[in-house]
Coordinates of C-alpha atoms in Angstrom, one line a residue:
M1 CA 0.1 0.0 0.3
N2 CA 1.2 3.1 -1.2
R3 CA -0.5 5.7 2.0
C4 CA 0.3 8.9 1.4
R5 CA -1.1 12.1 3.1
F6 CA -0.3 16.1 4.3
E7 CA -1.1 17.0 7.7
N8 CA -1.3 21.3 8.8
R9 CA -2.0 20.2 12.4
L10 CA -2.9 23.8 13.8
T11 CA -5.1 24.7 11.5
G12 CA -7.3 21.6 11.6
Q13 CA -7.2 20.6 8.0
A14 CA -5.3 17.2 6.0
W15 CA -5.4 15.7 2.5
E16 CA -5.4 12.3 2.1
M17 CA -3.6 11.3 -1.9
R18 CA -5.7 8.1 -3.9
G19 CA -5.6 5.7 -6.1
F20 CA -1.8 4.9 -7.2
R21 CA -0.8 5.0 -10.2
G22 CA 2.6 4.8 -10.0
A23 CA 6.6 5.7 -9.4
V24 CA 9.5 7.7 -10.3
R25 CA 12.4 7.2 -8.9
A26 CA 16.0 9.1 -10.1
H27 CA 19.1 6.6 -8.9
A28 CA 21.4 8.7 -10.8
A29 CA 22.3 12.6 -12.2
S30 CA 21.9 11.1 -15.7
E31 CA 18.0 9.7 -14.8
L32 CA 16.9 13.0 -13.9
A33 CA 15.7 14.7 -17.4
A34 CA 13.8 12.0 -18.0
A35 CA 12.2 11.6 -14.5
F36 CA 11.1 15.1 -15.0
A37 CA 9.6 15.2 -18.8
E38 CA 7.3 11.4 -16.7
I39 CA 6.6 14.2 -13.5
E40 CA 5.6 17.0 -16.2
A41 CA 3.5 13.7 -18.6
A42 CA 1.6 12.8 -15.1
Q43 CA 0.6 15.7 -14.5
K44 CA -0.7 17.0 -18.3
Q45 CA -2.9 13.8 -17.3
G46 CA -4.1 15.2 -13.6
F47 CA -2.5 13.3 -11.8
W48 CA -1.3 14.3 -8.5
L49 CA 2.5 14.0 -7.9
A50 CA 3.6 12.9 -4.1
L51 CA 7.5 14.4 -3.9
L52 CA 10.5 12.6 -1.9
L53 CA 13.2 14.9 -2.4
D54 CA 16.3 13.7 -0.6
Y55 CA 18.8 16.3 0.0
E56 CA 21.9 14.8 -2.0
L57 CA 19.6 14.9 -4.9
G58 CA 21.3 18.9 -4.6
A59 CA 23.9 17.7 -6.2
W60 CA 22.9 16.7 -9.0
L61 CA 21.3 20.1 -10.1
E62 CA 23.5 22.2 -9.3
P63 CA 26.2 23.2 -11.7
A64 CA 29.2 23.4 -9.9
F65 CA 28.9 20.0 -8.8
Q66 CA 29.2 18.4 -12.5
A67 CA 32.6 19.9 -12.6
Q68 CA 34.0 19.2 -9.2
P69 CA 32.2 16.4 -7.5
L70 CA 31.1 17.1 -4.2
A71 CA 32.4 14.7 -1.4
G72 CA 30.7 12.5 0.7
P73 CA 30.2 9.2 2.9
A74 CA 30.7 6.2 0.5
P75 CA 27.7 3.9 0.4
A76 CA 28.0 0.3 1.4
D77 CA 29.4 -2.5 -0.3
G78 CA 26.7 -4.6 -2.3
A79 CA 24.2 -1.8 -0.9
P80 CA 21.8 -0.6 -4.1
R81 CA 21.1 2.8 -5.2
R82 CA 19.2 5.1 -3.0
P83 CA 17.0 7.2 -5.3
R84 CA 17.8 10.7 -4.5
L85 CA 14.2 11.5 -6.6
T86 CA 11.3 10.2 -5.9
A87 CA 7.8 11.3 -7.2
L88 CA 4.9 8.8 -6.5
A89 CA 1.8 9.9 -8.3
Y90 CA -2.2 9.2 -7.9
E91 CA -5.1 10.3 -8.7
H92 CA -6.8 13.1 -7.0
M93 CA -6.1 14.6 -3.0
D94 CA -8.8 14.6 -1.5
A95 CA -9.3 17.1 1.6
V96 CA -10.1 14.7 5.3
P97 CA -9.8 14.8 9.0
V98 CA -6.8 15.1 10.3
W99 CA -5.9 11.4 12.5
P100 CA -7.1 11.2 15.8
A101 CA -3.5 11.8 18.3
V102 CA -2.1 9.2 19.4
D103 CA -1.5 7.8 23.4
A104 CA 1.7 6.2 22.8
P105 CA 3.8 7.8 25.5
A106 CA 6.8 4.6 24.6
A107 CA 6.8 4.5 21.1
L108 CA 9.8 4.5 21.0
S109 CA 11.8 2.2 22.9
R110 CA 15.0 3.8 21.5
A111 CA 16.5 6.4 20.4
R112 CA 20.7 7.0 20.1
A113 CA 22.8 9.5 18.7
G114 CA 24.9 8.7 15.9
M115 CA 28.1 10.9 16.6
E116 CA 29.6 12.1 20.1
K117 CA 29.8 15.1 21.9
Q118 CA 33.8 15.9 21.3
A119 CA 33.2 14.6 18.1
H120 CA 30.5 17.3 17.9
A121 CA 32.7 19.9 19.3
D122 CA 36.0 19.2 17.2
R123 CA 33.2 19.4 14.0
I124 CA 32.0 22.7 15.7
A125 CA 36.3 23.6 15.4
D126 CA 36.1 22.5 12.2
I127 CA 33.8 25.1 10.7
R128 CA 34.8 27.9 13.0
A129 CA 38.5 28.3 11.6
A130 CA 37.3 27.5 7.9
I131 CA 34.8 31.4 8.9
A132 CA 38.1 32.4 10.6
R133 CA 40.0 32.3 7.3
G134 CA 37.0 33.0 4.8
D135 CA 35.7 30.3 3.3
L136 CA 32.5 30.5 3.7
Y137 CA 29.7 32.3 6.9
Q138 CA 28.3 29.4 8.3
V139 CA 27.8 26.2 8.2
N140 CA 24.6 24.0 8.3
F141 CA 25.9 20.6 10.4
T142 CA 24.6 17.7 11.9
F143 CA 24.1 14.3 12.4
P144 CA 21.5 11.0 12.8
I145 CA 19.8 9.3 15.8
A146 CA 19.7 6.3 15.1
V147 CA 15.8 5.1 16.4
E148 CA 13.8 1.7 17.2
S149 CA 9.9 2.1 17.4
A150 CA 7.6 -0.3 19.3
V151 CA 4.6 0.1 17.5
P152 CA 3.4 -0.2 13.7
P153 CA 5.0 3.5 12.0
E154 CA 1.1 5.2 11.3
A155 CA 0.6 4.6 15.2
L156 CA 4.5 6.8 15.9
Y157 CA 3.4 9.3 13.2
R158 CA 0.0 9.8 15.0
A159 CA 1.6 9.4 18.7
I160 CA 4.6 11.8 17.8
A161 CA 2.1 14.2 15.8
G162 CA -0.8 15.1 17.9
S163 CA 2.2 15.8 20.6
H164 CA 4.1 18.0 18.6
P165 CA 1.1 19.5 15.7
A166 CA 3.7 21.5 13.4
A167 CA 1.7 22.6 9.9
H168 CA 4.4 20.6 7.9
C169 CA 3.2 17.5 8.5
A170 CA 3.4 15.1 5.8
Y171 CA 3.2 10.5 6.2
I172 CA 4.0 8.6 3.4
E173 CA 5.0 5.1 2.6
D174 CA 6.9 4.4 -0.3
G175 CA 7.3 0.2 -0.2
A176 CA 9.3 -0.9 2.5
R177 CA 10.2 2.9 2.9
R178 CA 8.1 5.4 5.7
V179 CA 8.7 8.8 5.6
L180 CA 7.2 10.6 9.3
S181 CA 7.7 14.4 9.3
F182 CA 7.5 16.8 11.4
S183 CA 7.7 19.9 9.9
P184 CA 7.5 23.5 10.8
E185 CA 9.7 24.8 7.7
L186 CA 8.2 25.8 4.9
F187 CA 10.6 25.4 2.3
L188 CA 8.7 26.0 -1.6
E189 CA 5.1 27.1 -1.8
R190 CA 3.1 27.7 -5.5
R191 CA -0.4 28.8 -6.3
G192 CA -0.5 30.0 -9.1
D193 CA 2.7 32.7 -10.1
V194 CA 3.5 33.3 -6.3
L195 CA 6.3 31.8 -4.7
T196 CA 6.2 31.4 -1.4
V197 CA 9.6 30.8 0.8
R198 CA 9.8 30.9 4.9
P199 CA 13.7 29.7 6.5
M200 CA 13.6 29.4 9.7
K201 CA 16.9 30.0 11.4
G202 CA 17.1 30.4 15.3
T203 CA 15.8 27.9 18.1
A204 CA 15.1 28.6 21.7
P205 CA 14.0 25.3 24.3
R206 CA 10.0 25.6 25.5
H207 CA 10.2 26.1 29.7
A208 CA 7.5 24.8 31.8
D209 CA 7.1 28.0 33.9
P210 CA 5.7 31.2 32.8
A211 CA 8.2 33.3 32.8
L212 CA 10.6 31.8 32.0
D213 CA 9.3 30.7 28.6
E214 CA 8.3 34.7 27.8
G215 CA 12.2 35.4 28.7
A216 CA 13.6 32.8 25.8
A217 CA 11.3 33.8 23.2
A218 CA 12.5 37.6 24.1
A219 CA 15.9 37.0 24.7
L220 CA 15.2 34.7 20.8
K221 CA 14.0 38.0 19.3
N222 CA 16.9 40.3 21.1
S223 CA 19.2 37.9 20.2
E224 CA 21.8 39.1 17.2
K225 CA 23.5 36.1 16.8
N226 CA 19.5 34.2 15.5
R227 CA 18.6 37.9 13.8
A228 CA 22.2 37.7 12.3
E229 CA 21.7 34.4 10.9
N230 CA 18.8 34.8 9.6
L231 CA 19.0 37.6 7.6
M232 CA 22.1 36.0 5.8
I233 CA 19.8 33.4 4.8
V234 CA 17.2 35.5 4.0
D235 CA 20.1 36.9 1.6
L236 CA 21.3 33.5 0.8
L237 CA 17.0 33.3 -0.6
R238 CA 16.3 35.7 -1.9
N239 CA 20.0 35.7 -4.0
D240 CA 18.4 32.3 -5.2
L241 CA 14.9 33.1 -6.4
G242 CA 16.2 35.7 -7.9
R243 CA 17.8 33.4 -10.2
I244 CA 13.7 32.9 -11.9
A245 CA 11.3 35.6 -10.6
T246 CA 10.1 38.2 -12.6
P247 CA 12.9 40.9 -12.0
G248 CA 11.6 44.1 -9.4
S249 CA 9.5 40.9 -8.0
V250 CA 11.2 40.0 -4.8
K251 CA 9.7 40.8 -1.8
V252 CA 10.4 39.7 2.0
D253 CA 7.4 40.1 3.6
A254 CA 8.2 39.1 7.0
L255 CA 11.4 39.7 9.0
F256 CA 12.3 37.8 11.7
S257 CA 8.2 35.8 12.7
L258 CA 8.5 34.1 16.0
E259 CA 6.2 30.5 16.1
R260 CA 5.3 28.4 19.0
Y261 CA 5.7 24.7 19.3
P262 CA 5.6 22.4 22.6
S263 CA 9.1 22.0 22.4
V264 CA 10.9 24.9 20.9
W265 CA 10.7 28.7 19.8
T266 CA 11.7 28.9 16.2
M267 CA 12.3 32.3 14.2
T268 CA 11.4 32.0 10.8
S269 CA 11.1 35.0 7.4
T270 CA 8.6 34.9 5.2
I271 CA 10.2 35.4 1.1
T272 CA 8.1 35.7 -1.7
A273 CA 8.2 35.8 -6.0
R274 CA 7.0 35.3 -8.9
A275 CA 7.8 34.1 -11.6
P276 CA 5.7 32.9 -14.1
G277 CA 5.4 29.8 -16.3
A278 CA 8.3 28.0 -14.0
S279 CA 8.4 24.5 -14.2
L280 CA 9.4 22.2 -11.1
E281 CA 12.8 21.2 -12.4
Q282 CA 13.7 25.1 -12.6
L283 CA 12.4 25.6 -9.6
L284 CA 14.7 22.8 -7.7
R285 CA 17.2 24.1 -10.0
A286 CA 17.4 26.9 -8.4
L287 CA 16.7 26.5 -4.5
F288 CA 17.1 22.8 -3.5
P289 CA 18.2 22.4 -1.0
C290 CA 16.8 24.7 1.0
G291 CA 19.3 27.1 2.6
S292 CA 18.3 27.5 5.6
I293 CA 19.4 23.7 6.2
T294 CA 22.6 23.8 3.8
G295 CA 24.2 27.1 6.0
A296 CA 25.8 30.3 2.9
P297 CA 27.5 30.7 0.5
K298 CA 25.6 27.8 -0.5
I299 CA 27.9 25.9 -2.4
A300 CA 30.2 25.8 -0.2
A301 CA 28.7 24.7 2.9
M302 CA 27.7 22.0 1.0
R303 CA 31.3 20.8 -0.2
M304 CA 32.1 21.3 3.6
I305 CA 28.7 19.6 4.9
G306 CA 30.0 16.6 2.0
R307 CA 33.4 16.5 4.1
L308 CA 31.9 16.5 7.5
E309 CA 29.7 14.2 8.1
A310 CA 29.7 11.0 8.4
A311 CA 26.9 9.5 6.4
E312 CA 24.2 10.9 4.0
R313 CA 21.0 12.9 5.6
G314 CA 18.2 11.1 3.3
I315 CA 14.8 12.6 3.3
Y316 CA 16.2 15.1 6.4
C317 CA 17.2 17.4 5.2
G318 CA 15.6 17.5 1.5
S319 CA 11.4 17.8 1.1
V320 CA 8.7 16.5 1.6
G321 CA 5.2 17.4 0.2
W322 CA 2.9 17.5 -3.1
L323 CA 2.8 19.0 -6.6
A324 CA -0.9 19.9 -8.2
P325 CA -1.7 19.0 -11.9
D326 CA -2.0 22.5 -12.7
G327 CA 1.8 23.0 -10.9
D328 CA 0.4 24.3 -7.3
C329 CA 2.8 22.9 -5.3
S330 CA 3.3 23.0 -0.7
L331 CA 7.3 20.9 -0.2
N332 CA 8.7 21.3 3.8
V333 CA 12.0 21.6 4.4
A334 CA 12.1 17.6 6.2
I335 CA 13.1 18.3 9.4
R336 CA 11.6 17.4 12.5
S337 CA 12.0 14.2 10.1
I338 CA 11.3 10.0 10.6
E339 CA 12.7 7.9 7.6
M340 CA 11.2 4.7 8.6
H341 CA 13.7 1.7 6.5
N342 CA 10.9 -1.1 8.2
E343 CA 8.6 -1.6 10.8
R344 CA 10.5 -1.2 14.1
T345 CA 13.7 0.7 12.7
G346 CA 15.2 4.0 11.2
V347 CA 16.5 7.8 11.5
F348 CA 15.9 10.7 12.6
G349 CA 18.7 14.0 12.0
V350 CA 19.2 16.6 14.4
G351 CA 21.4 19.9 13.5
G352 CA 22.2 23.7 13.8
G353 CA 22.9 26.7 11.7
I354 CA 27.6 27.2 12.9
V355 CA 29.0 30.9 12.6
H356 CA 32.2 31.3 14.4
D357 CA 30.5 32.8 17.5
S358 CA 29.3 29.9 17.7
D359 CA 29.6 27.5 21.4
P360 CA 29.6 24.6 20.9
E361 CA 27.9 23.4 24.9
Q362 CA 25.2 25.5 23.5
E363 CA 24.8 23.2 20.2
W364 CA 25.2 20.3 21.2
Q365 CA 22.3 21.1 23.4
E366 CA 19.7 23.1 21.1
C367 CA 20.3 19.3 19.0
H368 CA 19.0 17.7 22.0
W369 CA 16.2 20.2 22.0
K370 CA 15.3 19.2 18.9
A371 CA 15.0 15.9 19.6
R372 CA 12.2 16.2 22.8
I373 CA 9.8 15.8 19.7
L374 CA 10.9 11.3 20.3
N375 CA 9.3 11.8 22.8
R376 CA 11.9 10.2 24.7
P377 CA 16.3 11.5 25.7
S378 CA 18.9 10.0 23.4
E379 CA 21.1 7.8 24.3
P380 CA 24.8 8.8 23.9
A381 CA 26.5 7.7 21.1

């Protein structure tokens, strides 16, 4: 079964795709042209598409990486090639009720960090040294947390989504692979010829004490470091949008907005542009992956990520979303997401933007604030 649904658990809206018709996959850069052509053909037939875009797809979309390939972890011997682009075609996408929450406080039986604290601090030192040399300004550095579920993937999704509602949730079945996304971040929305991006940069923990909680929100809102990081990514995305937008149409609609979630406060900004006639391929080549999960400049940051991170990110920091027959779409940044490899085991990624004045201890703690969504503390590596 290829069950696929998208939920805005802040507004109580949900949509489920029905009438599965087949899948389009790209396992290599040489297969992208045919994949995008198949996607366009499916749209012309009136089909809706669920998109699963791995972070590593970005290396196939950026011309700079064709001349000088992006470094990264070697695949395991004998492992099948993993598609970096998957599009699942359906006959309909219907409005449906949001799934009721499942009370499963012990839904995850284990969560184990894939990096030791000292190794994390060492990588931050490497990034800060590169920034001091002038190689780049910011790098989003991440690591995986291996998870084991005590319940089936759908029940795990419903347990977490119910206690940590977000605007860009998704549950997608693709064979043995299950993607459970609880993302609060919009990567790209298109309505007609209007594009909207809403990068998220800046995080603070929530507190049970109201005074401490409001203090954390105010501190985040007024933090020069977080505002500078947010603005850096806004400028990066304005530049990315400028590659495809009608000249003069790129606008910052909101800057440094604070958003409240059960476990964290976050800071977002909203940018819009007009891009009549732009295809999905053109949009992705200009914008993917989102600058909020790479750093700046994007290409230099992606090169450093490839050198420092020990495992491929997969769907984490990529994107999950839907594409309509008329070209409208909504794609999230696949943070706060679990990729289940089978019924019981999977991986959840965490990370943060590193700048020159980043404190390793604070960055380590921030990763664990973000992992609170798992409803259990992560064990040390």
